[in-house]
Short mmCIF file of C-alpha atoms in Angstrom, two decimals:
data_model
loop_
_atom_site.label_atom_id
_atom_site.label_comp_id
_atom_site.label_asym_id
_atom_site.label_seq_id
_atom_site.Cartn_x
_atom_site.Cartn_y
_atom_site.Cartn_z
CA PHE A 1 2.01 -41.03 161.53
CA GLN A 2 1.98 -43.78 158.97
CA ALA A 3 5.25 -42.54 157.46
CA ARG A 4 7.14 -43.14 160.69
CA GLU A 5 5.62 -46.57 161.18
CA LYS A 6 6.47 -47.73 157.67
CA SER A 7 10.00 -46.26 157.84
CA GLY A 8 12.33 -46.87 154.91
CA THR A 9 11.65 -44.36 152.15
CA MET A 10 8.18 -43.40 153.42
CA PRO A 11 9.27 -40.44 155.59
CA ALA A 12 11.03 -38.88 152.58
CA VAL A 13 7.92 -39.44 150.47
CA PHE A 14 5.71 -37.89 153.15
CA ASN A 15 7.97 -34.85 153.43
CA ALA A 16 8.25 -34.30 149.67
CA ALA A 17 4.49 -34.65 149.11
CA ASN A 18 3.83 -32.32 152.03
CA GLU A 19 6.17 -29.68 150.63
CA ALA A 20 4.62 -29.93 147.16
CA ALA A 21 1.07 -29.75 148.51
CA ASN A 22 1.87 -26.80 150.75
CA GLU A 23 3.49 -24.95 147.85
CA ALA A 24 0.37 -25.60 145.76
CA PHE A 25 -1.79 -24.28 148.59
CA ARG A 26 0.30 -21.12 148.93
CA SER A 27 0.02 -20.66 145.15
CA ASN A 28 -3.80 -21.05 145.34
CA LYS A 29 -3.76 -24.22 143.24
CA ILE A 30 -5.47 -26.32 145.93
CA ASN A 31 -7.37 -25.52 149.09
CA TRP A 32 -6.25 -26.28 152.63
CA ILE A 33 -8.42 -29.39 152.92
CA GLN A 34 -6.73 -30.95 149.88
CA ILE A 35 -3.23 -30.92 151.41
CA PRO A 36 -3.63 -34.17 153.41
CA LEU A 37 -5.53 -35.76 150.52
CA VAL A 38 -2.61 -35.18 148.14
CA ILE A 39 -0.13 -36.47 150.72
CA GLY A 40 -2.25 -39.56 151.40
CA GLN A 41 -2.60 -40.40 147.72
CA VAL A 42 1.13 -40.11 147.13
CA MET A 43 1.86 -42.29 150.16
CA LYS A 44 -0.65 -44.92 148.99
CA GLN A 45 1.04 -45.14 145.59
CA HIS A 46 4.57 -45.43 146.99
CA ARG A 47 6.36 -48.77 147.21
CA VAL A 48 8.47 -48.56 150.35
CA VAL A 49 12.13 -49.47 150.18
CA GLN A 50 13.31 -50.69 153.59
CA LYS A 51 16.88 -49.78 154.58
CA PRO A 52 17.33 -47.54 151.52
CA SER A 53 20.58 -46.10 150.26
CA LEU A 54 20.90 -42.32 149.97
CA SER A 55 20.28 -42.63 146.25
CA GLN A 56 17.02 -44.51 146.88
CA VAL A 57 15.88 -41.87 149.37
CA LEU A 58 16.60 -39.10 146.86
CA ASP A 59 14.80 -41.05 144.12
CA ALA A 60 11.78 -41.51 146.40
CA ASP A 61 11.78 -37.78 147.19
CA LYS A 62 11.89 -36.88 143.49
CA TRP A 63 9.15 -39.39 142.64
CA ALA A 64 6.91 -38.11 145.44
CA ARG A 65 7.26 -34.48 144.35
CA GLU A 66 6.49 -35.36 140.74
CA THR A 67 3.54 -37.52 141.72
CA ALA A 68 2.13 -34.84 144.04
CA ILE A 69 2.47 -32.19 141.33
CA GLU A 70 0.66 -34.43 138.84
CA LEU A 71 -2.16 -35.10 141.32
CA ILE A 72 -2.43 -31.37 142.01
CA LYS A 73 -2.63 -30.63 138.27
CA GLN A 74 -5.39 -33.21 137.89
CA GLU A 75 -7.24 -31.77 140.89
CA SER A 76 -6.87 -28.22 139.54
CA GLU A 77 -8.25 -29.32 136.18
CA LEU A 78 -11.23 -30.93 137.89
CA LEU A 79 -11.91 -27.73 139.82
CA VAL A 80 -11.65 -25.61 136.65
CA ASP A 81 -13.88 -27.99 134.68
CA ALA A 82 -16.50 -27.92 137.44
CA SER A 83 -16.84 -24.14 137.39
#
């Protein structure tokens, strides 16, 4: 995966976005196909910190969750507007 290759804070970002997207799927906010799209968008927006401190990893995790949730809200609004 790209997260492993980039290292630094990227694995934490991948994990956090994955957890947020899966929670949204289980809550019927997005469909199954959208899970990797949300994760990919969050990863694209992230600026990797190489050799991060614990604080930087936790900050990246928090940022990724917030970013994923915002993308999911935007996606949900688009789906509602389209119907």
